[in-house]
GROMACS .gro file of C-alpha atoms in nm:
model
  339
    1MET     CA    1  -6.089  -6.603  -3.577
    2ALA     CA    2  -5.961  -6.343  -3.825
    3ARG     CA    3  -6.119  -6.067  -3.614
    4LEU     CA    4  -5.943  -6.199  -3.304
    5PHE     CA    5  -5.610  -6.215  -3.487
    6SER     CA    6  -5.657  -5.860  -3.615
    7ARG     CA    7  -5.731  -5.737  -3.261
    8PHE     CA    8  -5.418  -5.917  -3.136
    9ASN     CA    9  -5.203  -5.747  -3.401
   10MET     CA   10  -5.344  -5.408  -3.311
   11THR     CA   11  -5.273  -5.463  -2.942
   12ASN     CA   12  -4.922  -5.581  -3.021
   13ALA     CA   13  -4.860  -5.274  -3.238
   14VAL     CA   14  -4.976  -5.042  -2.960
   15TYR     CA   15  -4.750  -5.224  -2.711
   16MET     CA   16  -4.451  -5.196  -2.944
   17ALA     CA   17  -4.517  -4.827  -3.001
   18LEU     CA   18  -4.537  -4.764  -2.625
   19SER     CA   19  -4.215  -4.962  -2.575
   20ARG     CA   20  -4.035  -4.752  -2.836
   21LEU     CA   21  -4.169  -4.434  -2.680
   22ARG     CA   22  -4.055  -4.550  -2.336
   23ASP     CA   23  -3.711  -4.643  -2.469
   24SER     CA   24  -3.673  -4.308  -2.645
   25SER     CA   25  -3.787  -4.120  -2.333
   26THR     CA   26  -3.537  -4.314  -2.123
   27ALA     CA   27  -3.260  -4.241  -2.371
   28ALA     CA   28  -3.352  -3.873  -2.377
   29ALA     CA   29  -3.357  -3.861  -1.997
   30VAL     CA   30  -3.015  -4.026  -1.983
   31MET     CA   31  -2.878  -3.777  -2.235
   32VAL     CA   32  -3.019  -3.481  -2.042
   33LEU     CA   33  -2.878  -3.617  -1.715
   34SER     CA   34  -2.536  -3.675  -1.872
   35LEU     CA   35  -2.536  -3.322  -2.012
   36MET     CA   36  -2.629  -3.176  -1.673
   37LEU     CA   37  -2.349  -3.370  -1.504
   38ALA     CA   38  -2.099  -3.252  -1.764
   39VAL     CA   39  -2.207  -2.889  -1.719
   40THR     CA   40  -2.182  -2.927  -1.340
   41TRP     CA   41  -1.828  -3.066  -1.361
   42VAL     CA   42  -1.723  -2.784  -1.593
   43ALA     CA   43  -1.872  -2.525  -1.355
   44VAL     CA   44  -1.696  -2.679  -1.054
   45ALA     CA   45  -1.364  -2.690  -1.241
   46ALA     CA   46  -1.403  -2.327  -1.351
   47HIS     CA   47  -1.486  -2.220  -0.995
   48LEU     CA   48  -1.180  -2.395  -0.851
   49LEU     CA   49  -0.955  -2.252  -1.121
   50HIS     CA   50  -1.089  -1.903  -1.055
   51GLN     CA   51  -1.061  -1.936  -0.678
   52TYR     CA   52  -0.705  -2.060  -0.666
   53HIS     CA   53  -0.555  -1.914  -0.984
   54PHE     CA   54  -0.698  -1.570  -1.042
   55PRO     CA   55  -0.681  -1.369  -1.258
   56PRO     CA   56  -0.860  -1.529  -1.554
   57PRO     CA   57  -0.821  -1.399  -1.912
   58LEU     CA   58  -0.872  -1.025  -1.897
   59LEU     CA   59  -1.169  -0.850  -2.054
   60ARG     CA   60  -0.962  -0.542  -2.135
   61HIS     CA   61  -0.658  -0.731  -2.259
   62GLN     CA   62  -0.726  -0.704  -2.632
   63SER     CA   63  -0.737  -0.324  -2.618
   64TYR     CA   64  -0.380  -0.288  -2.487
   65ASN     CA   65  -0.083  -0.232  -2.711
   66LYS     CA   66   0.152  -0.522  -2.778
   67ALA     CA   67   0.413  -0.420  -2.519
   68VAL     CA   68   0.155  -0.407  -2.241
   69GLN     CA   69   0.000  -0.735  -2.354
   70ASP     CA   70   0.342  -0.904  -2.345
   71VAL     CA   71   0.406  -0.778  -1.991
   72LEU     CA   72   0.064  -0.891  -1.872
   73ASN     CA   73   0.109  -1.234  -2.029
   74ARG     CA   74   0.444  -1.276  -1.857
   75LEU     CA   75   0.311  -1.156  -1.521
   76ARG     CA   76   0.008  -1.381  -1.547
   77SER     CA   77   0.229  -1.680  -1.624
   78GLU     CA   78   0.459  -1.602  -1.331
   79HIS     CA   79   0.158  -1.550  -1.106
   80LEU     CA   80   0.016  -1.894  -1.192
   81GLN     CA   81   0.362  -2.045  -1.135
   82ASN     CA   82   0.359  -1.886  -0.786
   83LYS     CA   83   0.689  -1.705  -0.833
   84SER     CA   84   0.815  -1.540  -0.516
   85HIS     CA   85   0.784  -1.183  -0.644
   86THR     CA   86   0.422  -1.238  -0.749
   87ARG     CA   87   0.296  -1.390  -0.424
   88PHE     CA   88   0.072  -1.188  -0.199
   89PRO     CA   89   0.309  -1.089   0.083
   90PHE     CA   90   0.064  -1.073   0.374
   91ARG     CA   91  -0.145  -1.318   0.575
   92TYR     CA   92  -0.509  -1.271   0.674
   93THR     CA   93  -0.555  -1.287   1.052
   94ILE     CA   94  -0.930  -1.216   1.019
   95ASN     CA   95  -1.109  -1.299   0.696
   96GLU     CA   96  -1.467  -1.316   0.571
   97ARG     CA   97  -1.451  -1.564   0.285
   98GLU     CA   98  -1.830  -1.593   0.244
   99LEU     CA   99  -1.914  -1.224   0.258
  100CYS     CA  100  -1.984  -1.196  -0.115
  101HIS     CA  101  -2.192  -1.511  -0.160
  102ASP     CA  102  -2.514  -1.317  -0.230
  103ASN     CA  103  -2.464  -1.124  -0.556
  104VAL     CA  104  -2.251  -0.833  -0.434
  105ILE     CA  105  -2.200  -0.584  -0.720
  106ILE     CA  106  -2.010  -0.312  -0.531
  107ILE     CA  107  -1.764  -0.392  -0.253
  108ASN     CA  108  -1.673  -0.088  -0.043
  109MET     CA  109  -1.342  -0.109   0.140
  110VAL     CA  110  -1.286   0.133   0.429
  111PRO     CA  111  -0.926   0.130   0.563
  112VAL     CA  112  -0.950   0.194   0.937
  113HIS     CA  113  -0.722   0.170   1.235
  114PRO     CA  114  -0.807  -0.103   1.489
  115HIS     CA  115  -0.868   0.174   1.746
  116GLN     CA  116  -1.147   0.333   1.541
  117THR     CA  117  -1.427   0.129   1.692
  118GLU     CA  118  -1.669   0.423   1.717
  119VAL     CA  119  -1.614   0.510   1.352
  120ARG     CA  120  -1.697   0.157   1.243
  121HIS     CA  121  -2.014   0.154   1.453
  122PHE     CA  122  -2.121   0.489   1.305
  123ILE     CA  123  -2.073   0.365   0.948
  124ARG     CA  124  -2.259   0.038   1.020
  125SER     CA  125  -2.554   0.223   1.172
  126THR     CA  126  -2.593   0.485   0.897
  127TRP     CA  127  -2.501   0.464   0.529
  128ALA     CA  128  -2.367   0.104   0.542
  129LYS     CA  129  -2.664  -0.052   0.720
  130PRO     CA  130  -2.717  -0.414   0.608
  131THR     CA  131  -3.080  -0.334   0.524
  132LEU     CA  132  -2.962  -0.116   0.234
  133PHE     CA  133  -2.791  -0.405   0.057
  134ARG     CA  134  -3.105  -0.534  -0.114
  135MET     CA  135  -3.152  -0.203  -0.297
  136SER     CA  136  -2.786  -0.109  -0.350
  137ARG     CA  137  -2.604  -0.442  -0.393
  138MET     CA  138  -2.319  -0.275  -0.201
  139LYS     CA  139  -2.143  -0.425   0.099
  140THR     CA  140  -1.895  -0.245   0.322
  141VAL     CA  141  -1.597  -0.410   0.490
  142PHE     CA  142  -1.332  -0.259   0.714
  143LEU     CA  143  -0.972  -0.326   0.617
  144MET     CA  144  -0.703  -0.294   0.882
  145GLY     CA  145  -0.359  -0.403   0.983
  146SER     CA  146  -0.260  -0.559   1.312
  147THR     CA  147  -0.176  -0.399   1.644
  148ALA     CA  148   0.073  -0.498   1.913
  149MET     CA  149  -0.185  -0.432   2.187
  150ALA     CA  150  -0.326  -0.768   2.297
  151ASN     CA  151  -0.647  -0.621   2.445
  152MET     CA  152  -0.720  -0.432   2.123
  153THR     CA  153  -0.660  -0.749   1.920
  154ARG     CA  154  -0.915  -0.932   2.134
  155GLU     CA  155  -1.169  -0.648   2.101
  156VAL     CA  156  -1.135  -0.650   1.722
  157ALA     CA  157  -1.181  -1.028   1.716
  158ARG     CA  158  -1.501  -1.001   1.924
  159GLU     CA  159  -1.628  -0.723   1.698
  160SER     CA  160  -1.558  -0.939   1.395
  161ASP     CA  161  -1.748  -1.232   1.546
  162THR     CA  162  -2.048  -1.002   1.593
  163PHE     CA  163  -2.060  -0.814   1.263
  164HIS     CA  164  -1.857  -1.025   1.018
  165ASP     CA  165  -1.734  -0.722   0.823
  166ILE     CA  166  -1.366  -0.690   0.925
  167ILE     CA  167  -1.065  -0.794   0.718
  168GLN     CA  168  -0.738  -0.784   0.912
  169LEU     CA  169  -0.388  -0.862   0.788
  170ASP     CA  170  -0.058  -0.923   0.962
  171PHE     CA  171   0.116  -0.598   0.868
  172GLU     CA  172   0.143  -0.324   1.128
  173HIS     CA  173  -0.125  -0.067   1.055
  174PRO     CA  174   0.040   0.242   0.903
  175ALA     CA  175   0.000   0.593   1.032
  176ASP     CA  176  -0.044   0.727   0.678
  177GLU     CA  177  -0.202   0.596   0.360
  178MET     CA  178   0.032   0.322   0.237
  179SER     CA  179  -0.003   0.115  -0.073
  180HIS     CA  180  -0.016  -0.221   0.105
  181THR     CA  181  -0.370  -0.142   0.226
  182THR     CA  182  -0.482  -0.098  -0.134
  183LEU     CA  183  -0.280  -0.399  -0.252
  184SER     CA  184  -0.462  -0.602   0.013
  185MET     CA  185  -0.794  -0.455  -0.102
  186LEU     CA  186  -0.728  -0.570  -0.459
  187HIS     CA  187  -0.612  -0.915  -0.353
  188TRP     CA  188  -0.909  -0.977  -0.123
  189THR     CA  189  -1.166  -0.862  -0.379
  190LEU     CA  190  -1.020  -1.068  -0.663
  191ALA     CA  191  -0.983  -1.376  -0.443
  192TYR     CA  192  -1.305  -1.365  -0.239
  193CYS     CA  193  -1.542  -1.130  -0.422
  194PRO     CA  194  -1.458  -1.188  -0.792
  195ARG     CA  195  -1.808  -1.126  -0.924
  196ALA     CA  196  -1.823  -0.768  -0.798
  197LYS     CA  197  -1.820  -0.510  -1.074
  198TRP     CA  198  -1.679  -0.221  -0.871
  199ILE     CA  199  -1.440  -0.168  -0.580
  200LEU     CA  200  -1.512   0.149  -0.385
  201ARG     CA  201  -1.236   0.271  -0.154
  202THR     CA  202  -1.349   0.534   0.097
  203ARG     CA  203  -1.178   0.690   0.392
  204ALA     CA  204  -1.337   0.668   0.733
  205ASN     CA  205  -1.441   1.036   0.721
  206VAL     CA  206  -1.649   0.989   0.404
  207VAL     CA  207  -2.027   0.955   0.425
  208VAL     CA  208  -2.161   0.776   0.117
  209ASN     CA  209  -2.505   0.832  -0.032
  210THR     CA  210  -2.547   0.458  -0.073
  211LEU     CA  211  -2.838   0.438  -0.318
  212ALA     CA  212  -2.716   0.728  -0.533
  213MET     CA  213  -2.364   0.582  -0.546
  214SER     CA  214  -2.503   0.242  -0.644
  215ASP     CA  215  -2.714   0.389  -0.926
  216PHE     CA  216  -2.419   0.590  -1.049
  217LEU     CA  217  -2.165   0.307  -1.053
  218LEU     CA  218  -2.402   0.052  -1.205
  219GLY     CA  219  -2.450   0.290  -1.497
  220SER     CA  220  -2.081   0.374  -1.544
  221ASN     CA  221  -1.841   0.195  -1.780
  222GLU     CA  222  -1.516   0.378  -1.702
  223ASP     CA  223  -1.216   0.228  -1.523
  224PHE     CA  224  -1.213   0.486  -1.242
  225ALA     CA  225  -1.473   0.719  -1.093
  226CYS     CA  226  -1.340   0.987  -0.861
  227LEU     CA  227  -1.267   1.349  -0.790
  228MET     CA  228  -0.949   1.413  -0.988
  229ALA     CA  229  -0.645   1.603  -0.860
  230GLU     CA  230  -0.556   1.910  -1.062
  231GLU     CA  231  -0.316   1.849  -1.350
  232GLY     CA  232   0.046   1.861  -1.236
  233VAL     CA  233  -0.051   1.854  -0.868
  234SER     CA  234   0.023   1.566  -0.635
  235CYS     CA  235  -0.269   1.501  -0.402
  236ARG     CA  236  -0.168   1.261  -0.129
  237THR     CA  237  -0.260   1.176   0.229
  238GLY     CA  238  -0.534   1.437   0.228
  239HIS     CA  239  -0.320   1.731   0.115
  240CYS     CA  240  -0.291   1.866  -0.240
  241GLY     CA  241   0.001   2.081  -0.340
  242GLY     CA  242   0.259   2.148  -0.608
  243GLY     CA  243   0.567   1.942  -0.678
  244GLY     CA  244   0.632   1.588  -0.780
  245GLY     CA  245   0.520   1.257  -0.641
  246ASN     CA  246   0.767   1.265  -0.351
  247GLY     CA  247   0.623   1.586  -0.207
  248ASP     CA  248   0.937   1.793  -0.269
  249PRO     CA  249   0.842   2.129  -0.430
  250SER     CA  250   1.182   2.141  -0.599
  251ASP     CA  251   1.102   1.821  -0.788
  252GLN     CA  252   0.966   1.932  -1.126
  253GLN     CA  253   0.836   1.593  -1.229
  254SER     CA  254   0.457   1.611  -1.233
  255PRO     CA  255   0.251   1.304  -1.146
  256PRO     CA  256   0.008   1.163  -1.401
  257PRO     CA  257  -0.365   1.232  -1.362
  258HIS     CA  258  -0.487   1.060  -1.048
  259CYS     CA  259  -0.772   1.051  -0.797
  260THR     CA  260  -0.780   1.249  -0.475
  261PRO     CA  261  -0.737   1.028  -0.167
  262HIS     CA  262  -1.079   1.077  -0.006
  263ALA     CA  263  -1.261   0.816  -0.214
  264TYR     CA  264  -1.240   0.651  -0.551
  265ALA     CA  265  -1.399   0.361  -0.734
  266LEU     CA  266  -1.227   0.127  -0.978
  267SER     CA  267  -1.373  -0.148  -1.192
  268THR     CA  268  -1.269  -0.506  -1.120
  269ASP     CA  269  -1.166  -0.538  -1.487
  270ILE     CA  270  -0.877  -0.298  -1.443
  271ALA     CA  271  -0.822  -0.412  -1.083
  272ARG     CA  272  -0.692  -0.748  -1.212
  273ASP     CA  273  -0.435  -0.574  -1.428
  274LEU     CA  274  -0.332  -0.339  -1.147
  275TYR     CA  275  -0.277  -0.630  -0.911
  276LEU     CA  276  -0.051  -0.799  -1.165
  277PHE     CA  277   0.147  -0.479  -1.226
  278ALA     CA  278   0.177  -0.383  -0.858
  279ASN     CA  279   0.508  -0.446  -0.684
  280LYS     CA  280   0.437  -0.698  -0.406
  281THR     CA  281   0.751  -0.631  -0.204
  282HIS     CA  282   0.806  -0.252  -0.207
  283GLN     CA  283   0.537  -0.028  -0.063
  284HIS     CA  284   0.454   0.321  -0.186
  285PRO     CA  285   0.364   0.610   0.046
  286ASP     CA  286   0.161   0.793  -0.222
  287GLU     CA  287  -0.117   0.536  -0.228
  288ASN     CA  288  -0.372   0.723  -0.438
  289VAL     CA  289  -0.111   0.864  -0.679
  290PHE     CA  290   0.040   0.521  -0.733
  291PHE     CA  291  -0.274   0.309  -0.774
  292THR     CA  292  -0.490   0.557  -0.967
  293GLY     CA  293  -0.224   0.739  -1.170
  294THR     CA  294   0.126   0.591  -1.200
  295LEU     CA  295   0.046   0.218  -1.200
  296PRO     CA  296  -0.246   0.225  -1.452
  297LEU     CA  297  -0.075   0.473  -1.685
  298PRO     CA  298   0.038   0.205  -1.941
  299LEU     CA  299  -0.318   0.071  -1.948
  300GLN     CA  300  -0.457   0.405  -2.072
  301PRO     CA  301  -0.742   0.407  -1.820
  302THR     CA  302  -1.065   0.602  -1.852
  303TYR     CA  303  -1.189   0.826  -1.570
  304HIS     CA  304  -1.537   0.943  -1.481
  305ARG     CA  305  -1.447   1.281  -1.334
  306LEU     CA  306  -1.662   1.390  -1.043
  307LYS     CA  307  -1.695   1.745  -0.916
  308SER     CA  308  -1.685   1.893  -0.566
  309LYS     CA  309  -1.860   2.171  -0.379
  310GLN     CA  310  -1.747   2.322  -0.050
  311LEU     CA  311  -2.008   2.315   0.225
  312GLN     CA  312  -2.023   2.474   0.567
  313PHE     CA  313  -1.838   2.327   0.866
  314GLY     CA  314  -1.540   2.228   0.654
  315LYS     CA  315  -1.725   1.961   0.456
  316THR     CA  316  -1.697   1.885   0.086
  317ALA     CA  317  -1.976   1.734  -0.124
  318ILE     CA  318  -1.882   1.525  -0.427
  319TYR     CA  319  -2.125   1.506  -0.718
  320LYS     CA  320  -2.171   1.343  -1.051
  321GLU     CA  321  -2.192   1.601  -1.330
  322GLY     CA  322  -2.554   1.712  -1.352
  323TRP     CA  323  -2.648   1.588  -1.003
  324SER     CA  324  -2.616   1.925  -0.828
  325ASN     CA  325  -2.884   1.843  -0.569
  326LEU     CA  326  -2.779   1.485  -0.497
  327PRO     CA  327  -2.421   1.435  -0.369
  328LEU     CA  328  -2.267   1.092  -0.407
  329MET     CA  329  -2.070   1.140  -0.087
  330THR     CA  330  -1.965   1.399   0.167
  331VAL     CA  331  -1.616   1.435   0.312
  332GLY     CA  332  -1.594   1.563   0.667
  333LYS     CA  333  -1.385   1.542   0.979
  334ILE     CA  334  -1.379   1.257   1.227
  335ARG     CA  335  -1.223   1.195   1.561
  336GLY     CA  336  -0.957   0.930   1.605
  337ARG     CA  337  -0.646   0.835   1.418
  338ALA     CA  338  -0.628   0.853   1.044
  339ALA     CA  339  -0.649   0.526   0.858
   0.00000   0.00000   0.00000
């Protein structure tokens, strides 16, 4: 009888131990599930806040002097309050909201005229082929304004449905480089491609060495990477010459250091600040001077200065220092209207 009672106690003890273990496992599972749900809700809230109320706290903000910090804080507050002078002034008629869903590190914006269909097809079939994305993490999109020609509007819409790489806005496409194309570039990237590290802006006559450019930018920590205009020289709309920012040789005011208009890259860190600083209602004809020199001047930007080499047939190769046999891009001539 004592042996039977002892065996019963042992069985009961084992049962109790298993019950406690089961209860503790259930409690642990509930805690883990609750933690996962909390993390998920935080992630969803952060995503919605970022999508509808960019820009978030700035990575570079602490390095600015107090005056610049105060201006940025005020502009950020007004931006989140949707003040009229901080609103993006244009509407997207064609947009690709999901283009950057797959870990895009470099977004390349090519301003083109709606008529430049052949140019877009050439770029898609050569250095911007989709098959290069896996190795470069770079995607190319074509940024354009609208046109009054109904047949051209329909052709662009069909092209967009086929390739899904066109961003079109409701401003009339300018004949020259105007700042609203770059303002739109900044807005679109910050709103729909916020995880990209670099924004590359190239003209339609630039051929990019995709893999070399990707390696270069992924290893660079500066704010801008470009071929710089000579000190005291305004380089705008493809022509570099003396004089001030308005192109008048009699104007003795020299522009700040800035990138030449062919191509330049800027980090998304400084792009957020530039978008806040940029005037949303008044456009500037000197696009490259304004966005790479005048506007970022209070932010004390850093530049990775590239170098150039003249080639035959009127082409120019642009290199990183020390890469004499591997150009990052080549600037040439194209047919069709300038973007």
